[in-house]
Amino acid sequence: MKRILFSVVTIILLSAAAVAQRNDWARFDRYAEANKEIMANPDNKRRVVFFGNSITQFWASKRPDFFKENEFIGRGIAGQTTYQFLSRFREDVVNLRPRLVVINAATNDIAENSHPYDEERTMGNIKSMVEIARANNIRVILTSTLPASQFSWNKDITDAPEKIAHLNELIAAYAKAEKITYVDYHTAMLDEDGRSLSRRYTDDGVHPTEAGYEVMEALILPAVRKIVK
């Protein structure tokens, strides 16, 4: 019953996001008021933004204490691809003047939510975000795309695991070449079948449960603290 309810809520959120995006494709409205409050405060040299899609959005809502206790800012929007990330990167990251941005991306690129999947363009979007961050003296942590064997909202995608694995190789290689911290959620959360998000950590095959987020927190927090004390 719990899994069914979570799936229904997820579908409702994704559907609502799709409707909103017809008029505001990048969803500049989603965090507009919250961003104003943050920008009104004095500069915080420990400010960290977690930037992403529903995986990041649900993280902030399911594990609010993790964000509050560490003074992290969640800027995830359900359903979004890296094309939309890039469009709102200034409003939801740069203008907040963080010390660090943690980027988790590309689940919805591979699910083809906004564009046919093009690995080179997705990587280009990720690289552009890194370049914008660096130009504004913002440090970056890149993270792997989480495992997913399929997407309930687009069952035409049958090779998601292969695409995710190869994209993660590219992200890791780029991070190494550019001396950027890379955090690998994928390996820690991969099911025994080598394709899926572990059933221990998900109810719908794409989004982590609280147990899944606990795994991610154990991986990301030490990486963040090496940069932001």
mmCIF file of C-alpha atoms in Angstrom:
data_model
loop_
_atom_site.group_PDB
_atom_site.id
_atom_site.type_symbol
_atom_site.label_atom_id
_atom_site.label_comp_id
_atom_site.label_asym_id
_atom_site.label_seq_id
_atom_site.Cartn_x
_atom_site.Cartn_y
_atom_site.Cartn_z
ATOM 1 C CA MET A 1 0.000 0.000 0.000
ATOM 2 C CA LYS A 2 2.838 2.366 0.911
ATOM 3 C CA ARG A 3 4.549 1.770 -2.434
ATOM 4 C CA ILE A 4 1.312 2.376 -4.343
ATOM 5 C CA LEU A 5 0.675 5.625 -2.456
ATOM 6 C CA PHE A 6 4.222 6.843 -3.080
ATOM 7 C CA SER A 7 3.915 6.043 -6.782
ATOM 8 C CA VAL A 8 0.606 7.904 -7.040
ATOM 9 C CA VAL A 9 2.051 10.964 -5.275
ATOM 10 C CA THR A 10 5.096 10.876 -7.540
ATOM 11 C CA ILE A 11 2.941 10.744 -10.678
ATOM 12 C CA ILE A 12 0.820 13.653 -9.412
ATOM 13 C CA LEU A 13 3.917 15.744 -8.737
ATOM 14 C CA LEU A 14 5.429 14.966 -12.120
ATOM 15 C CA SER A 15 2.129 15.756 -13.845
ATOM 16 C CA ALA A 16 1.810 19.042 -11.971
ATOM 17 C CA ALA A 17 5.356 19.921 -12.924
ATOM 18 C CA ALA A 18 4.591 19.212 -16.578
ATOM 19 C CA VAL A 19 1.566 21.518 -16.516
ATOM 20 C CA ALA A 20 3.517 24.301 -14.825
ATOM 21 C CA GLN A 21 6.328 23.979 -17.328
ATOM 22 C CA ARG A 22 4.004 24.845 -20.212
ATOM 23 C CA ASN A 23 4.057 28.445 -19.023
ATOM 24 C CA ASP A 24 7.359 28.477 -17.112
ATOM 25 C CA TRP A 25 9.437 25.728 -18.672
ATOM 26 C CA ALA A 26 12.392 26.102 -16.314
ATOM 27 C CA ARG A 27 10.160 26.710 -13.252
ATOM 28 C CA PHE A 28 11.767 29.977 -12.213
ATOM 29 C CA ASP A 29 8.732 30.436 -9.977
ATOM 30 C CA ARG A 30 9.388 27.330 -7.866
ATOM 31 C CA TYR A 31 11.969 28.893 -5.531
ATOM 32 C CA ALA A 32 11.605 32.584 -6.394
ATOM 33 C CA GLU A 33 10.362 33.719 -2.976
ATOM 34 C CA ALA A 34 12.711 31.438 -1.051
ATOM 35 C CA ASN A 35 15.630 32.731 -3.108
ATOM 36 C CA LYS A 36 14.737 36.322 -2.249
ATOM 37 C CA GLU A 37 14.887 35.479 1.454
ATOM 38 C CA ILE A 38 18.302 33.863 1.074
ATOM 39 C CA MET A 39 19.699 36.728 -0.999
ATOM 40 C CA ALA A 40 18.498 39.209 1.628
ATOM 41 C CA ASN A 41 20.731 37.580 4.231
ATOM 42 C CA PRO A 42 24.423 38.412 4.666
ATOM 43 C CA ASP A 43 26.861 36.269 2.728
ATOM 44 C CA ASN A 44 27.249 32.831 4.244
ATOM 45 C CA LYS A 45 30.651 31.337 3.484
ATOM 46 C CA ARG A 46 29.295 27.881 4.340
ATOM 47 C CA ARG A 47 26.324 28.009 1.966
ATOM 48 C CA VAL A 48 25.815 24.783 -0.018
ATOM 49 C CA VAL A 49 23.167 24.248 -2.703
ATOM 50 C CA PHE A 50 21.959 20.776 -3.685
ATOM 51 C CA PHE A 51 20.784 21.121 -7.278
ATOM 52 C CA GLY A 52 18.773 18.534 -9.174
ATOM 53 C CA ASN A 53 15.469 16.907 -10.051
ATOM 54 C CA SER A 54 12.855 15.057 -7.981
ATOM 55 C CA ILE A 55 15.551 12.966 -6.318
ATOM 56 C CA THR A 56 16.920 16.177 -4.811
ATOM 57 C CA GLN A 57 13.484 17.703 -4.224
ATOM 58 C CA PHE A 58 12.225 14.661 -2.326
ATOM 59 C CA TRP A 59 15.494 14.458 -0.389
ATOM 60 C CA ALA A 60 14.898 17.897 1.079
ATOM 61 C CA SER A 61 11.285 17.040 1.936
ATOM 62 C CA LYS A 62 11.885 13.516 3.265
ATOM 63 C CA ARG A 63 15.041 14.342 5.212
ATOM 64 C CA PRO A 64 14.582 17.986 6.254
ATOM 65 C CA ASP A 65 16.803 17.638 9.313
ATOM 66 C CA PHE A 66 19.780 16.702 7.127
ATOM 67 C CA PHE A 67 19.386 19.977 5.249
ATOM 68 C CA LYS A 68 18.563 22.095 8.290
ATOM 69 C CA GLU A 69 21.335 20.784 10.530
ATOM 70 C CA ASN A 70 23.955 21.233 7.830
ATOM 71 C CA GLU A 71 22.565 24.543 6.498
ATOM 72 C CA PHE A 72 22.092 23.000 3.054
ATOM 73 C CA ILE A 73 19.748 24.501 0.482
ATOM 74 C CA GLY A 74 17.634 22.150 -1.661
ATOM 75 C CA ARG A 75 16.937 23.257 -5.208
ATOM 76 C CA GLY A 76 15.455 20.189 -6.860
ATOM 77 C CA ILE A 77 12.472 20.242 -9.210
ATOM 78 C CA ALA A 78 10.569 17.084 -10.130
ATOM 79 C CA GLY A 79 10.670 16.003 -13.742
ATOM 80 C CA GLN A 80 13.445 18.311 -14.871
ATOM 81 C CA THR A 81 16.257 17.562 -17.288
ATOM 82 C CA THR A 82 19.703 19.151 -17.537
ATOM 83 C CA TYR A 83 18.336 21.491 -20.212
ATOM 84 C CA GLN A 84 16.047 23.005 -17.575
ATOM 85 C CA PHE A 85 18.807 22.864 -14.951
ATOM 86 C CA LEU A 86 21.019 24.983 -17.159
ATOM 87 C CA SER A 87 18.250 27.505 -17.769
ATOM 88 C CA ARG A 88 17.603 28.114 -14.045
ATOM 89 C CA PHE A 89 21.190 27.709 -12.824
ATOM 90 C CA ARG A 90 21.669 31.451 -12.331
ATOM 91 C CA GLU A 91 18.450 31.975 -10.370
ATOM 92 C CA ASP A 92 18.695 28.879 -8.172
ATOM 93 C CA VAL A 93 22.459 28.646 -7.710
ATOM 94 C CA VAL A 94 24.595 31.597 -8.813
ATOM 95 C CA ASN A 95 22.401 34.330 -7.348
ATOM 96 C CA LEU A 96 22.462 32.602 -3.960
ATOM 97 C CA ARG A 97 26.268 32.995 -3.870
ATOM 98 C CA PRO A 98 26.985 29.580 -2.356
ATOM 99 C CA ARG A 99 30.429 28.298 -1.548
ATOM 100 C CA LEU A 100 29.541 24.963 -3.146
ATOM 101 C CA VAL A 101 26.951 23.385 -5.443
ATOM 102 C CA VAL A 102 26.254 19.632 -5.464
ATOM 103 C CA ILE A 103 24.807 18.581 -8.831
ATOM 104 C CA ASN A 104 22.800 15.391 -9.333
ATOM 105 C CA ALA A 105 21.531 15.137 -12.876
ATOM 106 C CA ALA A 106 20.343 13.241 -15.930
ATOM 107 C CA THR A 107 17.750 10.715 -14.729
ATOM 108 C CA ASN A 108 15.110 12.630 -16.674
ATOM 109 C CA ASP A 109 17.406 13.196 -19.651
ATOM 110 C CA ILE A 110 17.625 9.439 -20.069
ATOM 111 C CA ALA A 111 13.860 9.174 -19.495
ATOM 112 C CA GLU A 112 13.469 11.753 -22.301
ATOM 113 C CA ASN A 113 11.251 14.087 -20.303
ATOM 114 C CA SER A 114 12.023 17.174 -22.373
ATOM 115 C CA HIS A 115 14.243 16.047 -25.283
ATOM 116 C CA PRO A 116 15.294 12.838 -27.023
ATOM 117 C CA TYR A 117 18.294 11.546 -25.097
ATOM 118 C CA ASP A 118 21.600 12.785 -26.473
ATOM 119 C CA GLU A 119 24.493 11.817 -24.214
ATOM 120 C CA GLU A 120 26.837 14.433 -25.658
ATOM 121 C CA ARG A 121 24.334 17.239 -25.098
ATOM 122 C CA THR A 122 23.580 16.084 -21.566
ATOM 123 C CA MET A 123 27.286 16.105 -20.785
ATOM 124 C CA GLY A 124 27.512 19.503 -22.429
ATOM 125 C CA ASN A 125 24.822 20.829 -20.117
ATOM 126 C CA ILE A 126 26.655 19.440 -17.088
ATOM 127 C CA LYS A 127 29.934 20.972 -18.250
ATOM 128 C CA SER A 128 28.230 24.319 -18.844
ATOM 129 C CA MET A 129 26.902 24.331 -15.278
ATOM 130 C CA VAL A 130 30.392 23.597 -13.975
ATOM 131 C CA GLU A 131 31.860 26.400 -16.088
ATOM 132 C CA ILE A 132 29.226 28.889 -14.899
ATOM 133 C CA ALA A 133 29.831 27.893 -11.284
ATOM 134 C CA ARG A 134 33.585 28.271 -11.619
ATOM 135 C CA ALA A 135 33.228 31.649 -13.313
ATOM 136 C CA ASN A 136 31.359 32.751 -10.180
ATOM 137 C CA ASN A 137 33.856 31.238 -7.709
ATOM 138 C CA ILE A 138 31.495 28.442 -6.716
ATOM 139 C CA ARG A 139 33.032 25.053 -6.000
ATOM 140 C CA VAL A 140 31.357 21.988 -7.529
ATOM 141 C CA ILE A 141 30.703 18.383 -6.557
ATOM 142 C CA LEU A 142 29.415 16.151 -9.338
ATOM 143 C CA THR A 143 27.491 13.020 -8.423
ATOM 144 C CA SER A 144 26.537 9.913 -10.336
ATOM 145 C CA THR A 145 23.095 9.367 -11.790
ATOM 146 C CA LEU A 146 21.261 6.827 -9.628
ATOM 147 C CA PRO A 147 20.480 3.333 -10.950
ATOM 148 C CA ALA A 148 17.130 2.733 -12.664
ATOM 149 C CA SER A 149 16.140 -0.251 -14.774
ATOM 150 C CA GLN A 150 13.102 1.500 -16.254
ATOM 151 C CA PHE A 151 10.835 4.535 -15.925
ATOM 152 C CA SER A 152 7.158 3.993 -15.173
ATOM 153 C CA TRP A 153 6.236 7.148 -17.086
ATOM 154 C CA ASN A 154 8.157 6.172 -20.241
ATOM 155 C CA LYS A 155 8.324 2.426 -20.747
ATOM 156 C CA ASP A 156 9.694 2.875 -24.252
ATOM 157 C CA ILE A 157 13.112 3.354 -22.679
ATOM 158 C CA THR A 158 14.425 -0.201 -22.275
ATOM 159 C CA ASP A 159 18.171 0.411 -22.029
ATOM 160 C CA ALA A 160 18.282 2.863 -19.122
ATOM 161 C CA PRO A 161 20.864 0.890 -17.104
ATOM 162 C CA GLU A 162 23.354 0.893 -19.956
ATOM 163 C CA LYS A 163 22.854 4.595 -20.641
ATOM 164 C CA ILE A 164 23.165 5.467 -16.964
ATOM 165 C CA ALA A 165 26.336 3.409 -16.525
ATOM 166 C CA HIS A 166 28.036 4.955 -19.544
ATOM 167 C CA LEU A 167 27.018 8.489 -18.619
ATOM 168 C CA ASN A 168 28.423 7.968 -15.124
ATOM 169 C CA GLU A 169 31.725 6.893 -16.651
ATOM 170 C CA LEU A 170 31.808 10.141 -18.620
ATOM 171 C CA ILE A 171 30.914 12.262 -15.585
ATOM 172 C CA ALA A 172 33.584 10.560 -13.481
ATOM 173 C CA ALA A 173 36.222 10.984 -16.197
ATOM 174 C CA TYR A 174 35.335 14.651 -16.675
ATOM 175 C CA ALA A 175 35.473 15.254 -12.923
ATOM 176 C CA LYS A 176 38.890 13.617 -12.715
ATOM 177 C CA ALA A 177 40.257 15.613 -15.640
ATOM 178 C CA GLU A 178 38.929 18.877 -14.193
ATOM 179 C CA LYS A 179 39.940 18.053 -10.603
ATOM 180 C CA ILE A 180 36.333 18.162 -9.431
ATOM 181 C CA THR A 181 35.090 16.017 -6.552
ATOM 182 C CA TYR A 182 32.934 13.139 -7.799
ATOM 183 C CA VAL A 183 30.633 11.175 -5.497
ATOM 184 C CA ASP A 184 29.421 7.778 -6.689
ATOM 185 C CA TYR A 185 25.931 7.025 -5.386
ATOM 186 C CA HIS A 186 25.361 4.511 -8.184
ATOM 187 C CA THR A 187 27.695 1.759 -6.977
ATOM 188 C CA ALA A 188 26.449 1.918 -3.391
ATOM 189 C CA MET A 189 22.794 1.768 -4.409
ATOM 190 C CA LEU A 190 22.902 -0.747 -7.254
ATOM 191 C CA ASP A 191 20.801 -3.882 -6.844
ATOM 192 C CA GLU A 192 22.273 -7.365 -7.090
ATOM 193 C CA ASP A 193 20.884 -7.621 -10.626
ATOM 194 C CA GLY A 194 23.420 -4.989 -11.700
ATOM 195 C CA ARG A 195 20.710 -2.866 -13.343
ATOM 196 C CA SER A 196 18.221 -1.567 -10.798
ATOM 197 C CA LEU A 197 18.094 0.743 -7.830
ATOM 198 C CA SER A 198 18.285 -1.648 -4.892
ATOM 199 C CA ARG A 199 14.904 -2.698 -3.541
ATOM 200 C CA ARG A 200 16.270 -1.917 -0.075
ATOM 201 C CA TYR A 201 16.396 1.745 -1.036
ATOM 202 C CA THR A 202 13.356 2.437 -3.222
ATOM 203 C CA ASP A 203 9.616 1.915 -3.504
ATOM 204 C CA ASP A 204 9.262 2.832 -7.170
ATOM 205 C CA GLY A 205 12.594 1.920 -8.773
ATOM 206 C CA VAL A 206 13.718 5.525 -9.299
ATOM 207 C CA HIS A 207 13.371 7.568 -6.108
ATOM 208 C CA PRO A 208 15.174 6.697 -2.857
ATOM 209 C CA THR A 209 13.336 5.979 0.353
ATOM 210 C CA GLU A 210 14.646 7.448 3.599
ATOM 211 C CA ALA A 211 16.988 4.447 3.830
ATOM 212 C CA GLY A 212 18.317 5.293 0.392
ATOM 213 C CA TYR A 213 18.859 8.913 1.305
ATOM 214 C CA GLU A 214 20.752 7.818 4.403
ATOM 215 C CA VAL A 215 23.191 5.985 2.126
ATOM 216 C CA MET A 216 23.577 9.088 -0.026
ATOM 217 C CA GLU A 217 24.096 11.290 3.014
ATOM 218 C CA ALA A 218 26.887 9.069 4.296
ATOM 219 C CA LEU A 219 28.643 9.468 0.953
ATOM 220 C CA ILE A 220 28.093 13.151 0.259
ATOM 221 C CA LEU A 221 28.594 14.714 3.691
ATOM 222 C CA PRO A 222 32.325 13.883 4.031
ATOM 223 C CA ALA A 223 32.905 15.189 0.496
ATOM 224 C CA VAL A 224 31.116 18.443 1.300
ATOM 225 C CA ARG A 225 32.997 18.885 4.556
ATOM 226 C CA LYS A 226 36.345 18.632 2.803
ATOM 227 C CA ILE A 227 35.362 21.797 0.949
ATOM 228 C CA VAL A 228 33.051 23.591 3.388
ATOM 229 C CA LYS A 229 34.158 23.116 6.982
#
